[in-house]
XYZ file of N, CA and C in Angstrom:
816
model
N -17.143 1.985 -17.280
C -17.696 0.947 -18.140
C -16.869 0.799 -19.412
N -16.497 1.936 -20.028
C -15.712 1.865 -21.252
C -14.366 1.229 -21.025
N -13.705 1.602 -19.918
C -12.400 1.021 -19.622
C -12.501 -0.475 -19.405
N -13.543 -0.910 -18.706
C -13.681 -2.340 -18.452
C -13.984 -3.102 -19.734
N -14.802 -2.527 -20.602
C -15.075 -3.191 -21.882
C -13.802 -3.332 -22.702
N -12.974 -2.284 -22.691
C -11.724 -2.325 -23.455
C -10.789 -3.394 -22.909
N -10.683 -3.463 -21.593
C -9.743 -4.436 -21.030
C -10.284 -5.853 -21.171
N -11.604 -6.010 -21.103
C -12.188 -7.331 -21.329
C -11.946 -7.797 -22.757
N -11.976 -6.857 -23.691
C -11.698 -7.197 -25.086
C -10.244 -7.643 -25.250
N -9.334 -6.917 -24.603
C -7.919 -7.305 -24.665
C -7.702 -8.668 -24.029
N -8.394 -8.915 -22.939
C -8.274 -10.197 -22.249
C -8.770 -11.345 -23.122
N -9.862 -11.122 -23.842
C -10.400 -12.162 -24.720
C -9.413 -12.530 -25.817
N -8.644 -11.548 -26.283
C -7.646 -11.824 -27.320
C -6.448 -12.570 -26.757
N -6.111 -12.288 -25.487
C -4.950 -12.955 -24.869
C -5.172 -13.087 -23.373
N -5.772 -14.192 -22.932
C -6.046 -14.380 -21.500
C -4.797 -14.491 -20.644
N -3.625 -14.673 -21.259
C -2.385 -14.784 -20.486
C -1.761 -13.423 -20.201
N -2.350 -12.340 -20.707
C -1.776 -11.002 -20.588
C -1.961 -10.480 -19.164
N -0.924 -10.600 -18.342
C -1.083 -10.202 -16.942
C -1.077 -8.697 -16.769
N -0.708 -7.937 -17.801
C -0.895 -6.491 -17.740
C -2.385 -6.156 -17.807
N -3.119 -6.924 -18.617
C -4.577 -6.767 -18.637
C -5.176 -7.170 -17.296
N -4.628 -8.207 -16.683
C -5.096 -8.618 -15.362
C -4.936 -7.466 -14.366
N -3.819 -6.741 -14.496
C -3.545 -5.645 -13.565
C -4.558 -4.513 -13.729
N -4.834 -4.156 -14.966
C -5.805 -3.089 -15.200
C -7.179 -3.502 -14.681
N -7.556 -4.739 -14.946
C -8.856 -5.232 -14.469
C -8.900 -5.187 -12.933
N -7.799 -5.545 -12.285
C -7.753 -5.515 -10.820
C -8.010 -4.113 -10.301
N -7.439 -3.105 -10.967
C -7.658 -1.730 -10.539
C -9.117 -1.320 -10.716
N -9.709 -1.721 -11.807
C -11.118 -1.385 -12.031
C -11.985 -1.994 -10.936
N -11.761 -3.251 -10.639
C -12.553 -3.942 -9.628
C -12.335 -3.337 -8.243
N -11.092 -2.919 -7.956
C -10.806 -2.288 -6.669
C -11.467 -0.925 -6.573
N -11.357 -0.116 -7.624
C -11.908 1.232 -7.600
C -13.433 1.208 -7.468
N -14.049 0.173 -8.006
C -15.499 0.058 -7.933
C -15.961 -0.770 -6.739
N -15.025 -1.104 -5.853
C -15.350 -1.815 -4.610
C -16.140 -3.089 -4.896
N -15.530 -3.969 -5.705
C -16.155 -5.243 -6.052
C -15.242 -6.382 -5.599
N -15.002 -6.508 -4.269
C -13.979 -7.445 -3.794
C -14.301 -8.903 -4.056
N -15.542 -9.324 -3.927
C -15.868 -10.729 -4.168
C -15.636 -11.076 -5.625
N -16.148 -10.253 -6.517
C -15.942 -10.489 -7.946
C -14.462 -10.420 -8.291
N -13.759 -9.435 -7.713
C -12.341 -9.280 -8.006
C -11.519 -10.449 -7.513
N -11.782 -10.892 -6.297
C -11.063 -12.039 -5.743
C -11.264 -13.273 -6.612
N -12.501 -13.520 -6.991
C -12.796 -14.715 -7.782
C -12.202 -14.613 -9.183
N -12.268 -13.419 -9.787
C -11.735 -13.261 -11.146
C -10.216 -13.427 -11.149
N -9.551 -12.802 -10.190
C -8.092 -12.942 -10.129
C -7.687 -14.380 -9.829
N -8.472 -15.080 -9.012
C -8.165 -16.484 -8.722
C -8.156 -17.323 -9.994
N -8.987 -16.954 -10.944
C -9.054 -17.691 -12.206
C -7.842 -17.430 -13.105
N -7.092 -16.366 -12.809
C -5.957 -15.992 -13.663
C -4.618 -16.500 -13.132
N -4.588 -16.993 -11.915
C -3.298 -17.284 -11.276
C -2.485 -18.340 -12.019
N -3.139 -19.187 -12.786
C -2.398 -20.198 -13.543
C -1.495 -19.603 -14.597
N -1.778 -18.357 -15.007
C -0.945 -17.700 -16.016
C 0.253 -16.984 -15.402
N 0.210 -16.704 -14.118
C 1.191 -15.798 -13.534
C 2.612 -16.355 -13.416
N 2.830 -17.667 -13.346
C 4.220 -18.134 -13.268
C 5.089 -17.721 -14.447
N 4.486 -17.323 -15.568
C 5.297 -16.909 -16.723
C 5.659 -15.428 -16.652
N 5.178 -14.711 -15.630
C 5.347 -13.266 -15.576
C 6.578 -12.811 -14.814
N 6.742 -11.491 -14.772
C 7.822 -10.881 -14.000
C 7.295 -10.492 -12.615
N 7.986 -9.545 -11.956
C 7.589 -9.202 -10.589
C 6.206 -8.568 -10.493
N 5.621 -8.193 -11.618
C 4.264 -7.669 -11.575
C 3.290 -8.698 -11.016
N 3.607 -9.982 -11.154
C 2.676 -10.990 -10.632
C 2.594 -10.913 -9.102
N 3.692 -10.525 -8.436
C 3.613 -10.334 -6.978
C 2.620 -9.222 -6.657
N 2.594 -8.202 -7.503
C 1.670 -7.092 -7.299
C 0.222 -7.527 -7.552
N 0.038 -8.436 -8.497
C -1.307 -8.965 -8.733
C -1.799 -9.737 -7.513
N -0.911 -10.537 -6.925
C -1.284 -11.225 -5.685
C -1.609 -10.212 -4.588
N -0.896 -9.085 -4.574
C -1.155 -8.021 -3.600
C -2.561 -7.450 -3.801
N -2.923 -7.187 -5.055
C -4.273 -6.701 -5.334
C -5.314 -7.691 -4.827
N -5.082 -8.955 -5.078
C -6.049 -9.950 -4.607
C -6.104 -9.952 -3.077
N -4.949 -9.768 -2.429
C -4.918 -9.752 -0.963
C -5.766 -8.601 -0.408
N -5.721 -7.431 -1.053
C -6.542 -6.318 -0.584
C -8.025 -6.664 -0.662
N -8.399 -7.355 -1.712
C -9.794 -7.775 -1.848
C -10.154 -8.793 -0.770
N -9.227 -9.684 -0.478
C -9.480 -10.681 0.568
C -9.612 -10.012 1.939
N -8.860 -8.937 2.166
C -9.006 -8.211 3.425
C -10.411 -7.634 3.557
N -10.927 -7.075 2.467
C -12.286 -6.549 2.502
C -13.311 -7.651 2.744
N -12.967 -8.873 2.354
C -13.861 -10.021 2.558
C -13.657 -10.667 3.925
N -12.709 -10.155 4.705
C -12.458 -10.697 6.036
C -11.572 -11.925 6.066
N -10.880 -12.224 4.971
C -10.075 -13.452 4.870
C -8.623 -13.157 5.273
N -8.422 -12.790 6.523
C -7.115 -12.318 6.972
C -6.067 -13.419 6.998
N -6.428 -14.587 7.464
C -5.459 -15.682 7.516
C -5.013 -16.077 6.113
N -5.936 -16.027 5.158
C -5.585 -16.340 3.771
C -4.602 -15.321 3.224
N -4.751 -14.067 3.625
C -3.843 -13.019 3.175
C -2.444 -13.258 3.725
N -2.345 -13.599 5.001
C -1.027 -13.848 5.589
C -0.358 -15.044 4.921
N -1.135 -16.075 4.612
C -0.581 -17.232 3.910
C -0.113 -16.847 2.518
N -0.888 -16.006 1.843
C -0.500 -15.575 0.504
C 0.736 -14.693 0.544
N 0.896 -13.931 1.617
C 2.105 -13.117 1.770
C 3.343 -14.013 1.679
N 3.344 -15.107 2.409
C 4.511 -15.985 2.461
C 4.678 -16.812 1.199
N 3.587 -17.153 0.553
C 3.649 -18.057 -0.589
C 3.782 -17.325 -1.915
N 3.106 -16.175 -2.034
C 2.993 -15.525 -3.333
C 3.551 -14.108 -3.398
N 3.391 -13.334 -2.339
C 3.729 -11.913 -2.390
C 5.168 -11.662 -1.980
N 5.615 -12.344 -0.933
C 6.985 -12.147 -0.446
C 7.613 -13.497 -0.113
N 7.586 -14.391 -1.076
C 8.202 -15.710 -0.918
C 9.700 -15.570 -1.192
N 10.497 -15.609 -0.141
C 11.936 -15.376 -0.279
C 12.653 -16.485 -1.033
N 11.979 -17.618 -1.235
C 12.583 -18.740 -1.954
C 12.170 -18.791 -3.420
N 11.298 -17.891 -3.849
C 10.854 -17.928 -5.248
C 11.966 -17.414 -6.155
N 12.062 -17.932 -7.378
C 13.113 -17.482 -8.305
C 13.072 -15.982 -8.572
N 11.875 -15.414 -8.707
C 11.772 -13.982 -8.969
C 12.339 -13.160 -7.817
N 12.022 -13.547 -6.594
C 12.512 -12.806 -5.435
C 14.011 -12.998 -5.256
N 14.485 -14.192 -5.484
C 15.923 -14.433 -5.375
C 16.701 -13.627 -6.414
N 16.119 -13.479 -7.596
C 16.807 -12.749 -8.662
C 16.941 -11.265 -8.325
N 15.895 -10.687 -7.749
C 15.919 -9.266 -7.379
C 15.276 -9.133 -5.997
N 16.011 -9.400 -4.937
C 15.411 -9.434 -3.587
C 14.935 -8.090 -3.063
N 15.365 -6.979 -3.699
C 14.917 -5.666 -3.213
C 14.221 -4.882 -4.322
N 13.539 -5.576 -5.219
C 12.790 -4.898 -6.275
C 11.788 -3.944 -5.635
N 11.749 -2.707 -6.120
C 11.036 -1.648 -5.384
C 9.555 -1.948 -5.191
N 8.887 -2.453 -6.206
C 7.455 -2.700 -6.059
C 7.191 -3.856 -5.100
N 8.084 -4.834 -5.089
C 7.952 -5.930 -4.127
C 8.029 -5.413 -2.696
N 8.955 -4.481 -2.444
C 9.091 -3.929 -1.096
C 7.854 -3.124 -0.706
N 7.302 -2.409 -1.670
C 6.076 -1.656 -1.395
C 4.911 -2.595 -1.099
N 4.763 -3.629 -1.917
C 3.693 -4.603 -1.676
C 3.771 -5.141 -0.255
N 4.972 -5.555 0.113
C 5.159 -6.268 1.384
C 4.917 -5.363 2.583
N 5.538 -4.190 2.586
C 5.401 -3.306 3.741
C 3.958 -2.816 3.892
N 3.324 -2.482 2.774
C 1.942 -1.994 2.835
C 1.003 -3.064 3.359
N 1.259 -4.305 2.980
C 0.363 -5.374 3.418
C 0.591 -5.720 4.884
N 1.843 -5.762 5.324
C 2.104 -6.043 6.735
C 1.478 -4.969 7.622
N 1.571 -3.707 7.208
C 0.978 -2.640 8.013
C -0.528 -2.845 8.132
N -1.178 -3.161 7.028
C -2.628 -3.375 7.058
C -2.998 -4.557 7.957
N -2.225 -5.624 7.868
C -2.516 -6.806 8.681
C -2.377 -6.484 10.166
N -1.338 -5.752 10.526
C -1.161 -5.380 11.932
C -2.300 -4.477 12.403
N -2.729 -3.553 11.558
C -3.834 -2.681 11.948
C -5.089 -3.489 12.249
N -5.251 -4.606 11.538
C -6.413 -5.460 11.733
C -6.219 -6.465 12.863
N -5.075 -6.360 13.558
C -4.872 -7.166 14.748
C -4.112 -8.457 14.566
N -3.521 -8.679 13.387
C -2.766 -9.915 13.172
C -1.314 -9.745 13.610
N -0.762 -10.790 14.185
C 0.653 -10.829 14.545
C 1.430 -11.298 13.318
N 2.288 -10.441 12.775
C 3.030 -10.805 11.562
C 4.414 -11.358 11.889
N 4.690 -11.568 13.167
C 5.945 -12.198 13.560
C 7.156 -11.375 13.154
N 8.187 -12.052 12.673
C 9.433 -11.375 12.318
C 9.528 -10.955 10.868
N 8.418 -10.887 10.192
C 8.448 -10.598 8.752
C 8.975 -9.207 8.419
N 8.897 -8.279 9.352
C 9.400 -6.933 9.091
C 10.923 -6.895 8.966
N 11.618 -7.829 9.602
C 13.076 -7.702 9.727
C 13.801 -7.676 8.383
N 13.473 -8.612 7.498
C 14.202 -8.627 6.218
C 13.861 -7.394 5.386
N 12.659 -6.862 5.562
C 12.289 -5.644 4.850
C 13.058 -4.449 5.406
N 13.256 -4.431 6.712
C 14.048 -3.355 7.320
C 15.499 -3.426 6.862
N 16.028 -4.629 6.686
C 17.393 -4.772 6.148
C 17.482 -4.129 4.766
N 16.469 -4.388 3.933
C 16.454 -3.812 2.587
C 16.320 -2.293 2.671
N 15.531 -1.818 3.625
C 15.345 -0.375 3.774
C 16.658 0.311 4.158
N 17.390 -0.284 5.080
C 18.676 0.306 5.482
C 19.641 0.371 4.310
N 19.583 -0.621 3.433
C 20.486 -0.650 2.288
C 20.094 0.369 1.221
N 18.897 0.948 1.328
C 18.428 1.882 0.295
C 18.239 3.289 0.854
N 18.934 3.620 1.923
C 18.870 4.977 2.458
C 19.337 5.962 1.384
N 18.536 6.979 1.152
C 18.870 7.981 0.144
C 18.332 7.689 -1.233
N 17.625 6.577 -1.408
C 17.079 6.199 -2.713
C 15.748 6.920 -2.926
N 15.735 7.858 -3.849
C 14.499 8.588 -4.164
C 14.173 8.491 -5.651
N 14.641 7.416 -6.286
C 14.356 7.253 -7.707
C 12.857 7.114 -7.961
N 12.154 6.556 -6.980
C 10.713 6.377 -7.086
C 10.121 6.884 -5.779
N 9.411 8.000 -5.817
C 9.051 8.711 -4.595
C 8.096 7.946 -3.697
N 7.371 7.000 -4.237
C 6.452 6.223 -3.405
C 7.199 5.265 -2.482
N 8.425 4.916 -2.842
C 9.156 3.900 -2.082
C 9.607 4.350 -0.685
N 10.219 5.540 -0.512
C 10.749 5.877 0.821
C 9.750 5.771 1.966
N 8.497 6.250 1.836
C 7.584 6.076 2.975
C 7.301 4.618 3.309
N 7.298 3.756 2.302
C 7.116 2.327 2.569
C 8.324 1.762 3.316
N 9.517 2.174 2.903
C 10.719 1.700 3.590
C 10.746 2.178 5.039
N 10.266 3.402 5.260
C 10.236 3.921 6.629
C 9.316 3.092 7.516
N 8.232 2.547 6.951
C 7.356 1.676 7.733
C 8.131 0.503 8.318
N 9.038 -0.067 7.511
C 9.809 -1.216 7.978
C 10.810 -0.817 9.049
N 11.480 0.319 8.868
C 12.427 0.779 9.885
C 11.704 1.088 11.187
N 10.545 1.712 11.086
C 9.772 2.056 12.283
C 9.273 0.805 12.988
N 8.808 -0.161 12.218
C 8.241 -1.379 12.808
C 9.272 -2.188 13.565
N 10.528 -2.070 13.172
C 11.590 -2.841 13.810
C 12.376 -2.024 14.835
N 11.929 -0.798 15.099
C 12.590 0.017 16.107
C 13.983 0.463 15.739
N 14.282 0.577 14.461
C 15.618 0.979 14.026
C 15.690 2.507 13.971
N 15.717 3.117 15.131
C 15.637 4.569 15.217
C 16.842 5.258 14.584
N 18.026 4.704 14.771
C 19.222 5.326 14.201
C 19.161 5.293 12.676
N 18.739 4.171 12.130
C 18.608 4.062 10.681
C 17.527 5.002 10.166
N 16.434 5.118 10.918
C 15.360 6.025 10.519
C 15.855 7.466 10.494
N 16.685 7.829 11.467
C 17.241 9.184 11.508
C 18.152 9.433 10.308
N 18.997 8.446 9.966
C 19.856 8.589 8.785
C 19.013 8.679 7.520
N 17.939 7.906 7.480
C 17.038 7.882 6.328
C 16.441 9.277 6.108
N 15.918 9.880 7.170
C 15.318 11.206 7.067
C 16.364 12.264 6.726
N 17.554 12.130 7.297
C 18.619 13.089 7.017
C 18.999 13.068 5.540
N 19.087 11.870 4.976
C 19.424 11.745 3.555
C 18.342 12.366 2.683
N 17.090 12.183 3.062
C 15.991 12.784 2.302
C 16.054 14.309 2.374
N 16.321 14.839 3.553
C 16.366 16.297 3.712
C 17.529 16.903 2.925
N 18.646 16.186 2.860
C 19.780 16.666 2.061
C 19.386 16.773 0.601
N 18.694 15.765 0.104
C 18.270 15.806 -1.293
C 17.245 16.912 -1.523
N 16.347 17.087 -0.563
C 15.328 18.125 -0.704
C 15.961 19.512 -0.788
N 17.090 19.702 -0.123
C 17.762 20.999 -0.103
C 18.708 21.203 -1.280
N 18.941 20.163 -2.061
C 19.873 20.225 -3.194
C 19.146 20.748 -4.424
N 19.504 21.910 -4.933
C 18.803 22.455 -6.102
C 18.988 21.608 -7.357
N 19.954 20.724 -7.342
C 20.182 19.870 -8.505
C 19.314 18.629 -8.538
N 18.555 18.360 -7.478
C 17.677 17.189 -7.427
C 16.345 17.562 -8.062
N 15.968 16.852 -9.105
C 14.792 17.238 -9.905
C 13.498 17.242 -9.091
N 13.395 16.339 -8.129
C 12.158 16.224 -7.350
C 12.328 16.804 -5.946
N 13.260 17.736 -5.788
C 13.567 18.258 -4.467
C 12.358 18.820 -3.743
N 11.508 19.564 -4.446
C 10.341 20.168 -3.802
C 9.361 19.108 -3.323
N 9.140 18.087 -4.147
C 8.223 17.009 -3.755
C 8.789 16.214 -2.586
N 10.096 16.015 -2.577
C 10.720 15.309 -1.457
C 10.536 16.112 -0.172
N 10.768 17.421 -0.256
C 10.642 18.298 0.920
C 9.200 18.383 1.416
N 8.280 18.590 0.502
C 6.902 18.916 0.882
C 6.017 17.701 1.103
N 6.403 16.565 0.525
C 5.525 15.392 0.596
C 6.248 14.167 1.151
N 7.367 13.791 0.550
C 8.031 12.546 0.943
C 8.505 12.603 2.394
N 9.213 13.659 2.758
C 9.733 13.766 4.133
C 8.594 13.771 5.158
N 7.563 14.608 5.000
C 6.488 14.587 6.006
C 5.771 13.244 6.113
N 5.587 12.554 4.992
C 4.902 11.255 5.059
C 5.800 10.225 5.744
N 7.100 10.293 5.491
C 8.024 9.401 6.208
C 8.006 9.709 7.708
N 7.983 10.988 8.057
C 7.907 11.369 9.467
C 6.613 10.859 10.095
N 5.537 10.907 9.337
C 4.253 10.426 9.844
C 4.267 8.921 10.047
N 4.908 8.194 9.128
C 5.008 6.737 9.276
C 5.743 6.382 10.566
N 6.799 7.122 10.864
C 7.558 6.890 12.091
C 6.739 7.301 13.318
N 6.061 8.425 13.236
C 5.263 8.904 14.370
C 4.104 7.966 14.670
N 3.505 7.381 13.650
C 2.395 6.458 13.886
C 2.859 5.255 14.701
N 4.000 4.712 14.366
C 4.524 3.557 15.105
C 4.829 3.950 16.539
N 5.235 5.185 16.749
C 5.544 5.673 18.101
C 4.290 6.140 18.857
N 3.138 5.980 18.231
C 1.845 6.372 18.809
C 1.758 7.873 19.072
N 2.418 8.647 18.248
C 2.348 10.106 18.310
C 1.276 10.558 17.308
N 0.034 10.264 17.651
C -1.029 10.361 16.653
C -1.406 11.795 16.307
N -1.321 12.714 17.256
C -1.592 14.110 16.919
C -0.587 14.625 15.890
N 0.658 14.175 16.013
C 1.682 14.588 15.057
C 1.390 14.003 13.679
N 0.938 12.759 13.632
C 0.587 12.141 12.351
C -0.488 12.968 11.648
N -1.508 13.357 12.397
C -2.597 14.150 11.819
C -2.060 15.482 11.298
N -1.208 16.128 12.089
C -0.649 17.420 11.674
C 0.163 17.293 10.391
N 0.828 16.169 10.216
C 1.672 15.960 9.037
C 0.864 15.554 7.801
N -0.130 14.713 7.975
C -0.813 14.121 6.829
C -2.100 14.825 6.423
N -2.842 15.385 7.380
C -4.152 15.955 7.037
C -4.048 17.035 5.958
N -3.082 17.952 6.046
C -3.008 18.977 4.997
C -2.390 18.484 3.689
N -1.942 17.232 3.650
C -1.266 16.720 2.455
C -2.082 15.632 1.739
N -3.351 15.561 2.016
C -4.150 14.506 1.396
C -4.170 14.628 -0.132
N -4.212 15.843 -0.636
C -4.211 16.029 -2.087
C -2.814 15.887 -2.673
N -1.816 16.426 -1.991
C -0.458 16.403 -2.553
C 0.190 15.026 -2.476
N -0.445 14.062 -1.773
C 0.081 12.700 -1.772
C 0.225 12.130 -3.175
N -0.553 12.651 -4.116
C -0.487 12.135 -5.490
C 0.899 12.323 -6.092
N 1.691 13.277 -5.534
C 3.041 13.505 -6.042
C 3.970 12.334 -5.764
N 3.545 11.423 -4.900
C 4.340 10.218 -4.668
C 4.352 9.325 -5.890
N 3.373 9.476 -6.771
C 3.238 8.568 -7.894
C 2.500 7.307 -7.476
N 2.635 6.263 -8.276
C 1.920 5.027 -7.989
C 0.439 5.188 -8.255
N -0.343 4.290 -7.717
C -1.784 4.289 -7.940
C -2.523 4.765 -6.699
N -3.801 5.085 -6.877
C -4.628 5.454 -5.730
C -4.701 4.312 -4.725
N -4.713 3.079 -5.225
C -4.762 1.916 -4.331
C -3.520 1.844 -3.463
N -2.365 2.204 -4.030
C -1.128 2.185 -3.252
C -1.073 3.354 -2.271
N -1.443 4.531 -2.724
C -1.382 5.712 -1.850
C -2.439 5.665 -0.757
N -3.458 4.847 -0.921
C -4.514 4.755 0.084
C -3.961 4.320 1.440
N -2.830 3.640 1.438
C -2.196 3.252 2.706
C -2.014 4.445 3.621
N -1.584 5.571 3.059
C -1.271 6.744 3.876
C -2.552 7.459 4.325
N -3.613 7.326 3.572
C -4.915 7.795 4.051
C -5.372 6.938 5.230
N -5.108 5.652 5.153
C -5.492 4.770 6.260
C -4.674 5.073 7.513
N -3.396 5.399 7.342
C -2.578 5.809 8.484
C -3.167 7.072 9.110
N -3.548 8.026 8.252
C -4.122 9.272 8.749
C -5.428 9.026 9.500
N -6.326 8.249 8.934
C -7.631 8.087 9.585
C -7.501 7.297 10.885
N -6.547 6.367 10.933
C -6.323 5.628 12.176
C -5.808 6.567 13.268
N -4.831 7.413 12.918
C -4.297 8.343 13.915
C -5.321 9.398 14.302
N -6.126 9.862 13.345
C -7.142 10.860 13.662
C -8.147 10.310 14.670
N -8.493 9.042 14.511
C -9.407 8.405 15.450
C -8.758 8.310 16.835
N -7.497 7.888 16.869
C -6.807 7.721 18.152
C -6.523 9.061 18.834
N -6.432 10.109 18.027
C -6.207 11.448 18.582
C -7.527 12.169 18.856
N -8.630 11.472 18.688
C -9.971 12.023 18.926
C -10.244 13.238 18.042
N -9.790 13.163 16.792
C -10.061 14.221 15.826
C -11.273 13.823 14.985
N -12.446 13.974 15.565
C -13.669 13.586 14.883
C -13.890 14.390 13.601
N -13.412 15.632 13.588
C -13.575 16.446 12.387
C -12.857 15.831 11.195
N -11.635 15.367 11.425
C -10.853 14.770 10.342
C -11.465 13.436 9.922
N -11.823 12.621 10.893
C -12.406 11.315 10.583
C -13.718 11.491 9.817
N -14.564 12.391 10.270
C -15.857 12.602 9.612
C -15.675 13.063 8.174
N -14.724 13.961 7.941
C -14.492 14.456 6.579
C -13.985 13.340 5.671
N -13.101 12.504 6.187
C -12.558 11.423 5.379
C -13.608 10.360 5.092
N -14.428 10.037 6.083
C -15.469 9.043 5.868
C -16.502 9.574 4.874
N -16.802 10.855 4.942
C -17.722 11.452 3.970
C -17.148 11.355 2.559
N -15.852 11.600 2.438
C -15.205 11.513 1.132
C -15.211 10.076 0.614
N -14.916 9.114 1.484
C -14.936 7.712 1.076
C -16.344 7.281 0.675
N -17.332 7.767 1.386
C -18.723 7.426 1.068
C -19.115 7.970 -0.298
N -18.674 9.190 -0.597
C -19.028 9.821 -1.866
C -18.287 9.218 -3.060
N -17.112 8.660 -2.810
C -16.274 8.208 -3.924
C -16.307 6.704 -4.161
N -17.038 5.949 -3.322
C -17.112 4.495 -3.485
C -18.567 4.046 -3.405
N -18.877 3.013 -4.172
C -20.249 2.501 -4.169
C -20.541 1.662 -2.928
N -19.492 1.122 -2.310
C -19.647 0.315 -1.098
C -19.351 1.203 0.106
N -20.188 1.201 1.131
C -19.961 2.082 2.287
C -18.683 1.736 3.032
N -18.086 2.726 3.706
C -16.842 2.480 4.451
C -16.956 1.367 5.478
N -18.133 1.132 6.020
C -18.300 0.074 7.020
C -18.005 -1.304 6.449
N -17.934 -1.424 5.119
C -17.662 -2.705 4.483
C -16.268 -2.765 3.862
N -15.425 -1.787 4.198
C -14.070 -1.748 3.634
C -13.064 -1.825 4.780
N -12.140 -2.739 4.651
C -11.249 -3.088 5.764
C -10.522 -1.891 6.354
N -10.033 -0.978 5.527
C -9.238 0.131 6.041
C -10.032 1.244 6.680
N -11.357 1.215 6.547
C -12.171 2.329 7.011
C -13.309 1.907 7.932
N -13.555 0.622 8.057
C -14.718 0.154 8.812
C -14.662 0.586 10.273
N -13.513 0.446 10.913
C -13.397 0.798 12.329
C -13.683 2.279 12.545
N -13.131 3.119 11.681
C -13.340 4.561 11.822
C -14.795 4.927 11.561
N -15.409 4.284 10.560
C -16.816 4.581 10.266
C -17.712 4.221 11.445
N -17.431 3.094 12.075
C -18.237 2.701 13.240
C -17.958 3.609 14.428
N -16.722 4.080 14.549
C -16.314 4.970 15.645
C -17.129 6.262 15.646
N -17.511 6.702 14.460
C -18.273 7.943 14.340
C -19.727 7.785 14.788
N -20.238 6.561 14.791
C -21.654 6.346 15.043
C -22.025 6.609 16.515
């Protein structure tokens, strides 16, 4: 409540402040208020053309809310128009901006999980991923890039990608070597295994790392993608123990039950 009052006060002083829009989006997402969040963000979109690449992330936040509302076709349309519009000036200026790549890959994965055909949209993201092999400046990025390589069947590139990560993990001069070894590499391996339908392996890689995923950085909303990968594989591997524990955690930490949240509804019903 205090955080929302503070951000509402900042918004009243400057309604064009899209950093305030971002904080408000996180509050609405964390409190599972997708209808209110979707409508509130829709009212702010007129300000976003003056912003930087953060506005693509704001559209991403709105897309997650639309997924919870069941508006899948609207999300796919927004992907092409607002989130990953290859003809927009912002995207042309920096076509491989790290947060843009994370937005895009995370959203395509969610859409496919919900049964939508995303066509050839993975290909340009996989091209960007191949060009960034060995990039660990931002630890949340490599697992997202691996999603694109896996989705396009680029096994050789995926192997080079993992090899580069392991080299850095073994280098004592790399500041984040331990996090790369213990978290980044296993999550990248899990992203590849999920696409290959090796679901028991995904569970083995991700289940013990649910807490250490925070070392990737980013927000809980961004890291939730990897929890969704885990719960999907746990269900497919018939690991009711893992699914039940995760659904219990989601129930305890959100005011809206998992049956009403896009990434968890199928698993919650599976348990019944």
